[in-house]
Structures are given as C-alpha cells and as structure tokens.
Amino acid sequence: MDSPEARSDQLGGWLWRVGGTAVSNGAAKGVLLVGTLLTVPLVLDSIGNEGLGVWLTLVTVTSVLGFADLGLGNGIMTAVAGATSSRSEEKIRSTVAAGYALLVTVAIVMLVVLGAGMAFVDLPSLFGLESPDADLSRGITAFLVLFLVGLPLSVTEKLQWGLQRGYVAGVWALAAAITTIVGVVAAALLDLGLTGLAIAYAGTPILFGLCNTVWSFAWWRPDLRPRPAHVRRSQMRELWTIGALYFVLQLSAAFAFAADNFIVAMTLGPERVPDLAVPARLFGLVTFALGLLLRPMWPEYTRAISLGRVSWVERTTIRSLVLATAVAALASAGLLLFGSALT
C-alpha cells in the first residue's frame, strides 16, 4: 500500500508536472507541425514541386531520427529520473557529464562518416533526384549536418525531463518552434532556396538549445554543471546499456514512420512525395496526441519504481492506455470523416 504522503505526492505534484509538460511540449510540437503544413504553399512557390518533395522528406525523416543518438538521450533521461529518487546529485552530474562526452563523440563520428560517405554516395540520388541543382544538394547536406551538430545539446532537455521538469524544456522548445516557422517563412519569401530553409529549420533549434544549456547550468541548476572530472566509465557503460535498448525501439519506430516518403521519392519521384506527406502529417496528429498523453509519464514511472511504488505505476499505466486508446479512436475517426477537406 502507498502511504498517504506518497498518494498526496502522486495526486498533486506529478499531475501538475505531467500537465505542464504535456501542454508546453504539445504547444511546441503543434506549432511546428501546423506551421510546416501552413508553409507548404510558400515553400512550393519558392523551390518548386521537386524541391518541396525533398523538403518534406527531410522534415519527416529528421522528425523521427531520434535513434541517431543511439538511444543515449532516453538513457540519460531514465538514469536521471532514477537518481532523483535517492536525491543523488553526484549521480546526476556524472550522468550529464557522461552523456555529453558520449553524444559529442557520436556526433563527431557521424559527421566524419557523413563526410566520407558523400565521396562515394550521391545524397540527392537517395531522394530520387537525377540531376539536382546546386541549391538542393547544398540544402540536403546543410540539413543533415545541422541535425548532427545539434545532437549533444539534447542532453540539457533530457536532464530537464529526467528531473520531472519537462515543462521547462517545453517552454524553450515552444520558443524555438515559433522562431523556426518564422525563419522558414522568411527564407521562402526571400527565395533563399532549400539551403536557407534548411538553416532556418535545423539551425534555429541549435541556437535555442545552446541558450537553454547556458541558462540551465549558469542560473537554473549550476550545481549540476558538467565537468570533465565528473565523467565516470561506469556511468558511460550504464548509458550505453540502457541506450542500446532504446536504440532498437527508436530505430523500429523510425522505419515505421519515415520509410514511406523515401520509398515514394525513389520509386515515383520527389514531386509525388507531397501527395503522401501532407495527409500523413495530418494523421501524425494522432501519434502527436498520444505522445502528449504518455511521454511525460516516462520519468514519473522511473522515479516511482525507484521508490517502490509499483502498484501506482500499474494502476496509472492501465488508465493511461485506456485514455490513449480512446483518444486515438476519436482522432482517427475525425480525420477519416473530415480529413479530405483539410488537404
């Protein structure tokens, strides 16, 4: 049986944390999702149908490329959430430092692999482009490079989620999303091509991630500021072990949600990608809604299990799944009935 104090904490603190996290992160993802859809006509006028197909493919692929961090991001969040139950700041500092060390290494290795691979593989051909202009080639490269450069900055966001302060990460994400869409609109109106669009879409989150990191360790939690001396081999091994499990899960999800656009681009041509991508983005609202409901519970479950509150985890999981199923059914039915009017 959970103690009265535990029940009070569960019904009070965790509910506010989850609610704030869901609202702030939901607003951020909603702005990015809806903003991307609303800017399609502008992007089409700026870079044409073929360029739009490449653009939508890049946006779709990078939105599900969570596995690019090899599962380390979710491993960091899980380890931090577990450490909060014992209030071990030393363990949290070690986790953050090890996370930075690993993700910086991963990003550097992937950038080297990307650079070497470009000498043997024509990136535009992967998008079904037979004779792309220079801007499309530069845009694809810029998009992928900026995505990899931003990987280490995700440590701060995962720390905030692990500390059950995902709403803090959500506020920063919302600011980044709004600025990103403004940047995309500006790039399209100024005819900066796919390169300009890539810098606006993939570069803006890097800027805000850097600002979030500086703010977090300079003012919010300076006690958790990572230093080389905090890196522990044991913690790095733990993150690799946890991350490997998440990597398999994320990789499966990435293939499930991103492979379609690539298949269309390579078989029918990039100009046909919007025919699939735009309706798919609408149905992505269903997954989006489920993520809002379930993802904020992740660190709460980890912390509760560490405290031995298994019965609460079981009850809350069942209720969450029932609610998620109902939301998915209603959202899918609504899109089937009225989705054609939106595309």
Short mmCIF file of C-alpha atoms in Angstrom, two decimals:
data_model
loop_
_atom_site.label_atom_id
_atom_site.label_comp_id
_atom_site.label_asym_id
_atom_site.label_seq_id
_atom_site.Cartn_x
_atom_site.Cartn_y
_atom_site.Cartn_z
CA MET A 1 0.00 0.00 0.00
CA ASP A 2 1.21 3.51 -0.79
CA SER A 3 1.49 5.83 2.18
CA PRO A 4 -0.82 8.88 2.46
CA GLU A 5 2.21 11.07 1.77
CA ALA A 6 3.00 9.10 -1.37
CA ARG A 7 -0.61 9.32 -2.56
CA SER A 8 -0.63 13.05 -1.94
CA ASP A 9 2.55 13.47 -3.96
CA GLN A 10 1.19 11.29 -6.76
CA LEU A 11 -2.15 13.11 -6.99
CA GLY A 12 -0.66 16.55 -6.60
CA GLY A 13 2.92 17.04 -7.68
CA TRP A 14 3.12 14.52 -10.51
CA LEU A 15 -0.18 15.63 -12.05
CA TRP A 16 0.92 19.24 -12.27
CA ARG A 17 4.30 18.25 -13.67
CA VAL A 18 2.79 15.97 -16.30
CA GLY A 19 0.13 18.53 -17.21
CA GLY A 20 2.63 21.35 -17.59
CA THR A 21 4.96 19.14 -19.61
CA ALA A 22 2.15 17.98 -21.90
CA VAL A 23 0.84 21.49 -22.53
CA SER A 24 4.20 23.18 -23.15
CA ASN A 25 5.69 20.43 -25.30
CA GLY A 26 2.38 19.90 -27.05
CA ALA A 27 2.23 23.57 -27.96
CA ALA A 28 5.79 23.40 -29.30
CA LYS A 29 5.14 20.34 -31.45
CA GLY A 30 1.78 21.69 -32.55
CA VAL A 31 3.31 24.97 -33.73
CA LEU A 32 5.98 23.07 -35.66
CA LEU A 33 3.54 20.59 -37.18
CA VAL A 34 0.83 23.08 -38.13
CA GLY A 35 3.39 25.69 -39.16
CA THR A 36 5.08 23.20 -41.50
CA LEU A 37 1.75 22.41 -43.13
CA LEU A 38 0.75 26.06 -43.48
CA THR A 39 4.09 26.99 -45.07
CA VAL A 40 3.80 24.35 -47.81
CA PRO A 41 2.35 26.82 -50.38
CA LEU A 42 5.14 29.33 -49.66
CA VAL A 43 7.83 26.65 -49.93
CA LEU A 44 6.25 25.37 -53.15
CA ASP A 45 6.37 28.83 -54.71
CA SER A 46 9.99 29.24 -53.57
CA ILE A 47 11.65 25.97 -54.58
CA GLY A 48 9.11 24.23 -56.82
CA ASN A 49 7.40 20.87 -56.61
CA GLU A 50 10.60 18.79 -56.73
CA GLY A 51 12.23 20.91 -54.04
CA LEU A 52 9.09 20.69 -51.92
CA GLY A 53 9.23 16.91 -52.12
CA VAL A 54 12.82 16.91 -50.88
CA TRP A 55 11.93 19.43 -48.16
CA LEU A 56 9.00 17.38 -46.82
CA THR A 57 11.10 14.20 -46.92
CA LEU A 58 13.86 15.87 -44.90
CA VAL A 59 11.40 17.26 -42.37
CA THR A 60 9.69 13.89 -41.99
CA VAL A 61 12.92 11.92 -41.71
CA THR A 62 14.60 14.22 -39.20
CA SER A 63 11.44 14.34 -37.08
CA VAL A 64 11.75 10.61 -36.40
CA LEU A 65 15.54 10.33 -36.36
CA GLY A 66 15.59 10.04 -32.59
CA PHE A 67 17.67 6.89 -32.97
CA ALA A 68 20.57 8.96 -34.31
CA ASP A 69 21.73 9.47 -30.72
CA LEU A 70 21.89 5.66 -30.39
CA GLY A 71 19.28 5.80 -27.62
CA LEU A 72 21.60 7.76 -25.33
CA GLY A 73 19.16 10.67 -24.90
CA ASN A 74 16.44 8.48 -23.43
CA GLY A 75 19.08 6.62 -21.46
CA ILE A 76 20.14 9.91 -19.86
CA MET A 77 16.54 10.80 -19.03
CA THR A 78 15.94 7.39 -17.45
CA ALA A 79 19.15 7.46 -15.42
CA VAL A 80 18.47 10.98 -14.13
CA ALA A 81 14.88 10.14 -13.21
CA GLY A 82 16.08 7.10 -11.27
CA ALA A 83 18.72 9.15 -9.46
CA THR A 84 16.15 11.72 -8.28
CA SER A 85 14.53 9.12 -6.05
CA SER A 86 17.73 8.87 -3.99
CA ARG A 87 18.46 12.59 -4.39
CA SER A 88 21.94 11.71 -5.61
CA GLU A 89 23.25 14.89 -7.23
CA GLU A 90 26.61 13.23 -7.77
CA LYS A 91 24.95 10.50 -9.85
CA ILE A 92 23.05 13.12 -11.85
CA ARG A 93 26.20 15.16 -12.50
CA SER A 94 28.02 12.04 -13.60
CA THR A 95 25.14 11.09 -15.91
CA VAL A 96 25.06 14.54 -17.52
CA ALA A 97 28.85 14.64 -17.98
CA ALA A 98 28.93 11.12 -19.42
CA GLY A 99 26.01 11.99 -21.69
CA TYR A 100 27.81 14.99 -23.13
CA ALA A 101 31.02 13.02 -23.60
CA LEU A 102 29.21 10.22 -25.43
CA LEU A 103 26.96 12.39 -27.60
CA VAL A 104 29.78 14.71 -28.64
CA THR A 105 31.72 11.61 -29.68
CA VAL A 106 28.71 10.18 -31.54
CA ALA A 107 28.12 13.48 -33.37
CA ILE A 108 31.77 13.77 -34.44
CA VAL A 109 31.90 10.18 -35.67
CA MET A 110 28.65 10.60 -37.62
CA LEU A 111 29.83 13.84 -39.19
CA VAL A 112 33.03 12.11 -40.29
CA VAL A 113 31.02 9.19 -41.68
CA LEU A 114 28.70 11.60 -43.50
CA GLY A 115 31.63 13.47 -44.99
CA ALA A 116 33.35 10.27 -46.08
CA GLY A 117 30.11 8.80 -47.40
CA MET A 118 29.46 11.81 -49.60
CA ALA A 119 32.62 10.90 -51.53
CA PHE A 120 31.04 7.58 -52.53
CA VAL A 121 27.28 8.16 -52.34
CA ASP A 122 25.37 10.91 -54.12
CA LEU A 123 22.99 12.18 -51.41
CA PRO A 124 20.49 13.76 -53.85
CA SER A 125 20.07 10.40 -55.60
CA LEU A 126 18.68 8.99 -52.34
CA PHE A 127 15.82 11.46 -52.73
CA GLY A 128 15.12 10.42 -56.30
CA LEU A 129 16.90 13.42 -57.84
CA GLU A 130 18.63 12.57 -61.11
CA SER A 131 20.10 15.99 -61.91
CA PRO A 132 19.60 18.27 -58.88
CA ASP A 133 20.71 21.88 -58.93
CA ALA A 134 23.44 23.07 -56.58
CA ASP A 135 20.97 24.53 -54.06
CA LEU A 136 19.16 21.23 -53.50
CA SER A 137 22.45 19.43 -52.96
CA ARG A 138 23.68 22.09 -50.52
CA GLY A 139 20.32 22.13 -48.73
CA ILE A 140 20.33 18.38 -48.14
CA THR A 141 23.88 18.50 -46.81
CA ALA A 142 23.18 21.51 -44.57
CA PHE A 143 20.08 19.86 -43.14
CA LEU A 144 21.90 16.66 -42.19
CA VAL A 145 25.00 18.43 -40.84
CA LEU A 146 22.97 20.77 -38.63
CA PHE A 147 20.90 17.87 -37.33
CA LEU A 148 24.04 16.04 -36.22
CA VAL A 149 25.63 19.16 -34.73
CA GLY A 150 22.57 19.61 -32.51
CA LEU A 151 22.71 16.10 -31.01
CA PRO A 152 24.85 16.93 -27.91
CA LEU A 153 22.60 19.86 -26.98
CA SER A 154 19.75 17.42 -26.33
CA VAL A 155 21.43 16.44 -23.04
CA THR A 156 20.02 19.54 -21.33
CA GLU A 157 16.49 18.75 -22.49
CA LYS A 158 16.81 15.14 -21.30
CA LEU A 159 18.12 16.36 -17.94
CA GLN A 160 15.07 18.57 -17.53
CA TRP A 161 12.75 15.70 -18.43
CA GLY A 162 14.56 13.36 -16.04
CA LEU A 163 14.19 15.87 -13.21
CA GLN A 164 10.43 15.90 -13.89
CA ARG A 165 10.71 19.42 -15.24
CA GLY A 166 9.80 18.67 -18.82
CA TYR A 167 7.69 21.84 -18.90
CA VAL A 168 10.91 23.87 -18.73
CA ALA A 169 12.20 22.08 -21.83
CA GLY A 170 8.77 22.63 -23.37
CA VAL A 171 8.93 26.40 -22.97
CA TRP A 172 12.31 26.51 -24.72
CA ALA A 173 11.01 24.15 -27.42
CA LEU A 174 7.97 26.38 -27.97
CA ALA A 175 10.17 29.45 -28.41
CA ALA A 176 12.35 27.51 -30.84
CA ALA A 177 9.34 26.24 -32.81
CA ILE A 178 7.83 29.71 -33.23
CA THR A 179 11.16 31.16 -34.34
CA THR A 180 11.73 28.21 -36.68
CA ILE A 181 8.46 28.75 -38.52
CA VAL A 182 9.13 32.49 -38.76
CA GLY A 183 12.55 31.65 -40.19
CA VAL A 184 11.07 29.23 -42.73
CA VAL A 185 8.55 31.85 -43.87
CA ALA A 186 11.32 34.44 -44.21
CA ALA A 187 13.57 32.03 -46.15
CA ALA A 188 10.72 31.17 -48.52
CA LEU A 189 9.68 34.78 -49.10
CA LEU A 190 13.29 35.83 -49.69
CA ASP A 191 13.82 32.89 -52.09
CA LEU A 192 16.81 31.59 -50.16
CA GLY A 193 16.27 28.12 -51.59
CA LEU A 194 16.44 24.78 -49.84
CA THR A 195 19.71 25.82 -48.18
CA GLY A 196 18.06 28.79 -46.48
CA LEU A 197 15.09 26.67 -45.46
CA ALA A 198 17.43 24.02 -44.01
CA ILE A 199 19.34 26.58 -41.96
CA ALA A 200 16.09 28.07 -40.62
CA TYR A 201 14.50 24.72 -39.79
CA ALA A 202 17.51 22.78 -38.47
CA GLY A 203 19.68 25.65 -37.26
CA THR A 204 17.18 27.54 -35.09
CA PRO A 205 16.73 24.66 -32.59
CA ILE A 206 20.54 24.58 -32.16
CA LEU A 207 20.53 28.25 -31.17
CA PHE A 208 17.76 27.77 -28.62
CA GLY A 209 19.30 24.53 -27.36
CA LEU A 210 22.52 26.41 -26.71
CA CYS A 211 20.63 29.17 -24.88
CA ASN A 212 18.76 26.58 -22.79
CA THR A 213 22.06 24.90 -21.88
CA VAL A 214 23.72 28.16 -20.81
CA TRP A 215 20.67 29.21 -18.79
CA SER A 216 20.30 25.81 -17.14
CA PHE A 217 23.87 25.47 -15.91
CA ALA A 218 24.55 29.15 -15.23
CA TRP A 219 21.34 30.05 -13.38
CA TRP A 220 18.82 27.22 -13.02
CA ARG A 221 20.96 24.30 -11.81
CA PRO A 222 24.61 25.39 -11.60
CA ASP A 223 25.17 22.55 -9.12
CA LEU A 224 24.70 20.08 -11.98
CA ARG A 225 27.08 21.82 -14.37
CA PRO A 226 29.09 19.06 -16.09
CA ARG A 227 32.88 19.00 -15.92
CA PRO A 228 35.40 16.52 -17.34
CA ALA A 229 36.17 15.35 -13.80
CA HIS A 230 32.56 14.17 -13.44
CA VAL A 231 32.82 11.66 -16.28
CA ARG A 232 32.79 8.08 -14.97
CA ARG A 233 33.41 4.98 -17.05
CA SER A 234 30.81 3.09 -15.05
CA GLN A 235 28.20 5.71 -15.90
CA MET A 236 29.15 5.65 -19.57
CA ARG A 237 28.71 1.87 -19.62
CA GLU A 238 25.33 2.21 -17.94
CA LEU A 239 24.17 4.76 -20.52
CA TRP A 240 25.38 2.56 -23.38
CA THR A 241 23.48 -0.41 -21.93
CA ILE A 242 20.22 1.48 -21.45
CA GLY A 243 20.68 3.34 -24.70
CA ALA A 244 21.07 0.15 -26.71
CA LEU A 245 17.56 -0.95 -25.71
CA TYR A 246 16.08 2.41 -26.62
CA PHE A 247 18.04 2.43 -29.88
CA VAL A 248 16.31 -0.73 -31.08
CA LEU A 249 12.92 0.70 -30.17
CA GLN A 250 13.59 4.08 -31.80
CA LEU A 251 15.05 2.51 -34.93
CA SER A 252 11.93 0.39 -35.38
CA ALA A 253 9.72 3.45 -34.97
CA ALA A 254 11.81 5.44 -37.43
CA PHE A 255 11.44 2.82 -40.15
CA ALA A 256 7.72 2.57 -39.46
CA PHE A 257 7.09 6.32 -39.76
CA ALA A 258 9.73 7.58 -42.19
CA ALA A 259 10.28 4.86 -44.77
CA ASP A 260 7.16 5.70 -46.81
CA ASN A 261 8.38 9.09 -48.06
CA PHE A 262 11.72 7.62 -49.10
CA ILE A 263 10.00 4.80 -50.98
CA VAL A 264 7.75 7.26 -52.82
CA ALA A 265 10.67 9.56 -53.65
CA MET A 266 12.82 6.75 -55.03
CA THR A 267 10.07 4.96 -56.98
CA LEU A 268 7.72 7.73 -58.14
CA GLY A 269 9.96 10.78 -57.80
CA PRO A 270 10.18 13.53 -55.17
CA GLU A 271 7.42 15.53 -56.84
CA ARG A 272 4.92 12.87 -55.69
CA VAL A 273 6.02 12.96 -52.03
CA PRO A 274 3.57 15.76 -51.06
CA ASP A 275 0.66 13.53 -52.15
CA LEU A 276 1.56 11.22 -49.27
CA ALA A 277 3.39 13.51 -46.86
CA VAL A 278 0.69 16.14 -46.35
CA PRO A 279 -2.12 13.68 -45.43
CA ALA A 280 0.39 11.67 -43.38
CA ARG A 281 1.27 14.79 -41.39
CA LEU A 282 -2.42 15.20 -40.58
CA PHE A 283 -2.72 11.63 -39.35
CA GLY A 284 0.50 12.25 -37.47
CA LEU A 285 -1.67 14.37 -35.19
CA VAL A 286 -2.96 11.10 -33.71
CA THR A 287 0.52 9.96 -32.74
CA PHE A 288 1.22 13.51 -31.62
CA ALA A 289 -1.77 13.45 -29.26
CA LEU A 290 -0.76 10.08 -27.82
CA GLY A 291 2.77 11.36 -27.21
CA LEU A 292 1.34 14.31 -25.30
CA LEU A 293 -0.53 11.96 -23.01
CA LEU A 294 2.06 9.26 -22.47
CA ARG A 295 5.58 10.65 -22.83
CA PRO A 296 5.51 12.93 -19.75
CA MET A 297 4.72 9.85 -17.64
CA TRP A 298 8.01 8.20 -18.58
CA PRO A 299 10.27 9.84 -15.95
CA GLU A 300 7.43 9.70 -13.41
CA TYR A 301 7.22 5.92 -13.80
CA THR A 302 11.00 5.58 -13.47
CA ARG A 303 11.05 7.64 -10.28
CA ALA A 304 8.04 5.80 -8.83
CA ILE A 305 9.58 2.37 -9.50
CA SER A 306 12.82 3.50 -7.85
CA LEU A 307 10.76 4.46 -4.79
CA GLY A 308 8.95 1.10 -4.78
CA ARG A 309 5.55 2.48 -5.84
CA VAL A 310 4.91 -0.34 -8.28
CA SER A 311 1.17 -0.56 -7.57
CA TRP A 312 0.73 3.11 -8.51
CA VAL A 313 2.65 2.54 -11.75
CA GLU A 314 0.41 -0.42 -12.62
CA ARG A 315 -2.82 1.48 -11.96
CA THR A 316 -1.71 4.61 -13.77
CA THR A 317 -0.42 2.66 -16.79
CA ILE A 318 -3.75 0.90 -17.28
CA ARG A 319 -5.67 4.17 -17.03
CA SER A 320 -3.27 5.90 -19.42
CA LEU A 321 -3.60 3.15 -22.02
CA VAL A 322 -7.40 3.22 -21.86
CA LEU A 323 -7.41 7.00 -22.30
CA ALA A 324 -4.83 6.84 -25.12
CA THR A 325 -6.88 4.23 -26.98
CA ALA A 326 -10.00 6.39 -26.73
CA VAL A 327 -8.15 9.48 -27.98
CA ALA A 328 -6.63 7.53 -30.89
CA ALA A 329 -10.00 6.13 -31.94
CA LEU A 330 -11.75 9.51 -31.83
CA ALA A 331 -8.93 11.36 -33.59
CA SER A 332 -8.63 8.76 -36.36
CA ALA A 333 -12.38 8.72 -36.92
CA GLY A 334 -12.44 12.51 -37.18
CA LEU A 335 -9.65 12.53 -39.76
CA LEU A 336 -11.30 9.80 -41.82
CA LEU A 337 -14.54 11.80 -41.91
CA PHE A 338 -13.20 15.33 -42.37
CA GLY A 339 -9.53 14.96 -43.34
CA SER A 340 -10.16 15.34 -47.07
CA ALA A 341 -11.40 18.88 -46.50
CA LEU A 342 -8.07 19.81 -44.92
CA THR A 343 -5.76 18.57 -47.70
#
